[in-house]
Amino acid sequence: MENVAGFEAKLQANEIEPTGSLDSSHSGEHDSKNNEESNKIADTIHSDFLYTIENVEMTSPVIETISDPKNSQNSLKPKVNFEKSMWDDSKGLKIGDFIDNLSDADFKTYAIDQKVLDSHGYVFDVVMPSSSRSCCFTKSYKHYNEGTGSVLQISGTVGIDKQTSENTRYFTEYEVARLLGFPNDFSFTSKSPNDKSENVTLKQCYKLLGNSLSVIVVSNLLTRLIKQM
């Protein structure tokens, strides 16, 4: 299948006629040829999307043909217009698919103190179970309020209903892990009685997660690299 570089090579070799040399009787044929080449480029680029994410549909970039100002013959040149957002996640998962239904006792462990909400609540990035995105979680999560990760408002509407210590909390360490692609059976601890990992604190868990990578992305990259070995 022909790629963008191949198409440009054809243009430079004059295998595709420039627009300045066409008369009206050949304009339809020329347009058809350009459309065919553009479609080939689009197919090639779309085929480069080697991996997909469940419930997320990837959209193809827009292919445009523009005049080349460096070419005195004013020939056409392909231009790939990659949109800022390449993903259509209208059917994607929501934050609510990753969170736990905590007991009252567990909720208090992760609840945000009302004094903190009253004094610094404006710096938090607040999401709801219906949200489709969250901020990146860093190793300073729960230690610093701003720019370290989102907090969860489990009831009411963000921006309308007040955040209180009864409806707003931090994400648990395992909820953050799921958002990063760790499996549901992942654990920070071990069943071995001699394993010191049993002593991992909540603060250490957040630090470990903040220094980690997306499991899904890394696994796909490693799979591709191993296949090429």
Tab-separated table of C-alpha atoms in Angstrom, residues 4-209:
chain	number	residue	atom	x	y	z
A	4	VAL	CA	2.692	9.655	1.978
A	5	ALA	CA	6.369	9.596	1.010
A	6	GLY	CA	5.562	7.537	-2.079
A	7	PHE	CA	2.888	9.994	-3.107
A	8	GLU	CA	5.299	12.921	-2.761
A	9	ALA	CA	7.897	11.039	-4.834
A	10	LYS	CA	5.354	10.641	-7.617
A	11	LEU	CA	4.653	14.348	-7.510
A	12	GLN	CA	8.337	15.213	-7.796
A	13	ALA	CA	8.764	12.777	-10.686
A	14	ASN	CA	5.777	14.401	-12.428
A	15	GLU	CA	3.973	11.063	-12.593
A	16	ILE	CA	0.935	12.981	-11.339
A	17	GLU	CA	0.177	15.965	-13.535
A	18	PRO	CA	0.195	19.420	-11.904
A	19	THR	CA	-3.005	21.386	-11.934
A	20	GLY	CA	-1.525	24.106	-14.155
A	21	SER	CA	-1.146	21.691	-17.089
A	22	LEU	CA	-4.741	20.474	-17.114
A	23	ASP	CA	-7.503	21.810	-19.282
A	24	SER	CA	-11.187	21.608	-18.432
A	25	SER	CA	-11.632	18.337	-20.348
A	26	HIS	CA	-9.193	16.559	-18.037
A	27	SER	CA	-10.144	18.200	-14.757
A	28	GLY	CA	-12.588	15.445	-13.817
A	29	GLU	CA	-10.008	12.738	-14.467
A	30	HIS	CA	-7.412	14.676	-12.463
A	31	ASP	CA	-9.772	15.145	-9.504
A	32	SER	CA	-10.604	11.448	-9.545
A	33	LYS	CA	-6.923	10.548	-9.500
A	34	ASN	CA	-6.219	12.920	-6.601
A	35	ASN	CA	-9.149	11.538	-4.626
A	36	GLU	CA	-7.887	8.012	-5.201
A	37	GLU	CA	-4.407	8.924	-3.977
A	38	SER	CA	-5.827	10.702	-0.912
A	39	ASN	CA	-7.914	7.650	-0.058
A	40	LYS	CA	-4.811	5.464	-0.297
A	41	ILE	CA	-2.985	7.769	2.115
A	42	ALA	CA	-5.913	7.701	4.521
A	43	ASP	CA	-6.045	3.898	4.399
A	44	THR	CA	-2.310	3.701	5.075
A	45	ILE	CA	-2.458	6.017	8.076
A	46	HIS	CA	-5.496	4.261	9.508
A	47	SER	CA	-3.703	0.909	9.189
A	48	ASP	CA	-0.934	2.259	11.445
A	49	PHE	CA	-3.313	2.134	14.406
A	50	LEU	CA	-2.048	-1.246	15.569
A	51	TYR	CA	-3.850	-1.397	18.883
A	52	THR	CA	-7.273	-0.511	20.148
A	53	ILE	CA	-8.686	0.017	23.624
A	54	GLU	CA	-11.867	-1.729	24.651
A	55	ASN	CA	-14.940	0.507	24.283
A	56	VAL	CA	-12.859	3.240	22.602
A	57	GLU	CA	-13.158	3.842	18.873
A	58	MET	CA	-10.302	5.593	17.060
A	59	THR	CA	-11.123	8.135	14.373
A	60	SER	CA	-9.155	8.542	11.151
A	61	PRO	CA	-7.183	11.740	10.448
A	62	VAL	CA	-8.391	14.137	7.775
A	63	ILE	CA	-6.489	14.099	4.473
A	64	GLU	CA	-6.293	17.348	2.535
A	65	THR	CA	-4.585	18.231	-0.745
A	66	ILE	CA	-2.982	21.655	-0.831
A	67	SER	CA	-0.891	23.559	-3.356
A	68	ASP	CA	2.862	23.364	-2.803
A	69	PRO	CA	4.304	26.925	-2.716
A	70	LYS	CA	7.837	25.557	-3.263
A	71	ASN	CA	6.864	23.998	-6.570
A	72	SER	CA	6.709	26.437	-9.469
A	73	GLN	CA	4.243	24.145	-11.242
A	74	ASN	CA	1.808	24.548	-8.333
A	75	SER	CA	1.309	20.791	-7.970
A	76	LEU	CA	-0.820	19.225	-5.265
A	77	LYS	CA	0.710	18.039	-2.014
A	78	PRO	CA	-0.937	15.780	0.600
A	79	LYS	CA	-1.453	17.163	4.089
A	80	VAL	CA	-2.449	15.029	7.060
A	81	ASN	CA	-4.533	16.968	9.565
A	82	PHE	CA	-4.328	15.115	12.883
A	83	GLU	CA	-6.981	16.426	15.249
A	84	LYS	CA	-5.944	17.189	18.828
A	85	SER	CA	-8.276	14.474	20.063
A	86	MET	CA	-7.784	11.216	18.182
A	87	TRP	CA	-10.109	9.188	20.348
A	88	ASP	CA	-13.865	8.934	20.315
A	89	ASP	CA	-14.644	7.788	23.859
A	90	SER	CA	-18.390	8.400	23.766
A	91	LYS	CA	-18.794	4.675	24.467
A	92	GLY	CA	-15.909	4.519	26.914
A	93	LEU	CA	-15.916	3.618	30.575
A	94	LYS	CA	-16.810	6.089	33.305
A	95	ILE	CA	-15.072	6.819	36.593
A	96	GLY	CA	-17.861	4.907	38.311
A	97	ASP	CA	-16.646	1.712	36.615
A	98	PHE	CA	-13.379	1.902	38.570
A	99	ILE	CA	-14.486	2.875	42.074
A	100	ASP	CA	-15.508	0.816	45.098
A	101	ASN	CA	-18.625	1.116	47.208
A	102	LEU	CA	-16.924	1.886	50.510
A	103	SER	CA	-18.344	1.196	53.918
A	104	ASP	CA	-18.865	4.155	56.241
A	105	ALA	CA	-15.709	3.260	58.156
A	106	ASP	CA	-13.586	3.013	54.997
A	107	PHE	CA	-15.096	6.212	53.598
A	108	LYS	CA	-13.838	8.140	56.642
A	109	THR	CA	-10.290	6.959	55.855
A	110	TYR	CA	-10.381	8.704	52.475
A	111	ALA	CA	-12.783	11.568	53.250
A	112	ILE	CA	-11.447	15.093	52.804
A	113	ASP	CA	-11.583	17.159	55.972
A	114	GLN	CA	-14.232	19.873	55.855
A	115	LYS	CA	-11.690	22.517	56.878
A	116	VAL	CA	-9.560	21.604	53.857
A	117	LEU	CA	-12.569	21.770	51.555
A	118	ASP	CA	-13.585	25.166	52.926
A	119	SER	CA	-10.105	26.677	52.657
A	120	HIS	CA	-8.615	24.948	49.602
A	121	GLY	CA	-11.551	23.281	47.892
A	122	TYR	CA	-11.225	25.581	44.883
A	123	VAL	CA	-7.851	24.049	43.884
A	124	PHE	CA	-9.135	20.470	43.720
A	125	ASP	CA	-10.000	18.837	40.422
A	126	VAL	CA	-13.348	17.289	41.354
A	127	VAL	CA	-14.869	14.468	39.312
A	128	MET	CA	-18.032	12.412	39.687
A	129	PRO	CA	-18.810	8.738	38.995
A	130	SER	CA	-20.372	9.871	35.703
A	131	SER	CA	-17.154	11.604	34.583
A	132	SER	CA	-15.124	10.084	31.755
A	133	ARG	CA	-11.761	11.644	32.646
A	134	SER	CA	-9.587	12.454	35.632
A	135	CYS	CA	-6.302	14.245	36.210
A	136	CYS	CA	-3.011	12.385	36.364
A	137	PHE	CA	-2.239	10.961	39.802
A	138	THR	CA	1.222	11.813	41.147
A	139	LYS	CA	3.276	10.488	44.041
A	140	SER	CA	2.203	13.502	46.131
A	141	TYR	CA	-1.479	12.580	45.959
A	142	LYS	CA	-3.281	13.295	49.243
A	143	HIS	CA	-0.195	15.165	50.477
A	144	TYR	CA	-0.626	18.258	48.285
A	145	ASN	CA	-4.016	19.535	47.207
A	146	GLU	CA	-3.316	21.070	43.806
A	147	GLY	CA	-2.166	19.258	40.676
A	148	THR	CA	-1.635	15.840	42.243
A	149	GLY	CA	-4.789	14.062	41.069
A	150	SER	CA	-8.563	14.290	41.067
A	151	VAL	CA	-10.865	13.823	44.051
A	152	LEU	CA	-14.259	12.148	43.941
A	153	GLN	CA	-17.639	13.708	44.713
A	154	ILE	CA	-19.919	10.696	45.044
A	155	SER	CA	-23.224	12.559	45.259
A	156	GLY	CA	-24.669	15.788	43.934
A	157	THR	CA	-23.331	17.756	40.977
A	158	VAL	CA	-19.931	19.402	40.771
A	159	GLY	CA	-20.266	23.178	40.673
A	160	ILE	CA	-23.830	23.105	41.987
A	161	ASP	CA	-23.905	21.073	45.186
A	162	LYS	CA	-21.457	21.842	47.964
A	163	GLN	CA	-18.572	19.484	48.581
A	164	THR	CA	-18.556	18.149	52.114
A	165	SER	CA	-16.588	15.554	54.033
A	166	GLU	CA	-19.628	13.297	53.669
A	167	ASN	CA	-19.746	13.335	49.856
A	168	THR	CA	-16.174	14.090	48.736
A	169	ARG	CA	-13.165	11.858	49.184
A	170	TYR	CA	-9.819	10.858	47.748
A	171	PHE	CA	-9.575	7.908	45.405
A	172	THR	CA	-8.371	4.772	47.171
A	173	GLU	CA	-5.009	3.296	46.210
A	174	TYR	CA	-6.715	0.413	44.398
A	175	GLU	CA	-9.047	2.720	42.492
A	176	VAL	CA	-6.024	4.670	41.255
A	177	ALA	CA	-4.371	1.381	40.306
A	178	ARG	CA	-7.386	0.366	38.216
A	179	LEU	CA	-7.379	3.716	36.434
A	180	LEU	CA	-3.748	3.017	35.520
A	181	GLY	CA	-4.685	-0.363	34.065
A	182	PHE	CA	-3.670	-2.665	36.907
A	183	PRO	CA	-5.829	-5.818	37.091
A	184	ASN	CA	-8.551	-6.193	39.700
A	185	ASP	CA	-6.576	-8.870	41.556
A	186	PHE	CA	-3.515	-6.628	41.923
A	187	SER	CA	-2.363	-6.218	45.517
A	188	PHE	CA	0.284	-4.136	47.267
A	189	THR	CA	0.688	-6.858	49.863
A	190	SER	CA	1.646	-10.508	49.889
A	191	LYS	CA	0.170	-13.488	51.681
A	192	SER	CA	3.645	-14.594	52.722
A	193	PRO	CA	4.054	-14.007	56.505
A	194	ASN	CA	7.730	-13.079	56.059
A	195	ASP	CA	7.065	-10.538	53.313
A	196	LYS	CA	7.734	-6.994	54.507
A	197	SER	CA	5.430	-5.618	51.811
A	198	GLU	CA	2.627	-6.208	54.317
A	199	ASN	CA	3.858	-3.010	55.955
A	200	VAL	CA	3.305	-0.775	52.901
A	201	THR	CA	1.545	2.362	54.099
A	202	LEU	CA	-1.168	4.257	52.250
A	203	LYS	CA	1.273	7.104	51.589
A	204	GLN	CA	3.772	4.657	50.102
A	205	CYS	CA	1.064	3.141	47.897
A	206	TYR	CA	0.279	6.549	46.404
A	207	LYS	CA	3.997	7.175	45.859
A	208	LEU	CA	4.396	3.861	44.055
A	209	LEU	CA	1.399	4.575	41.829
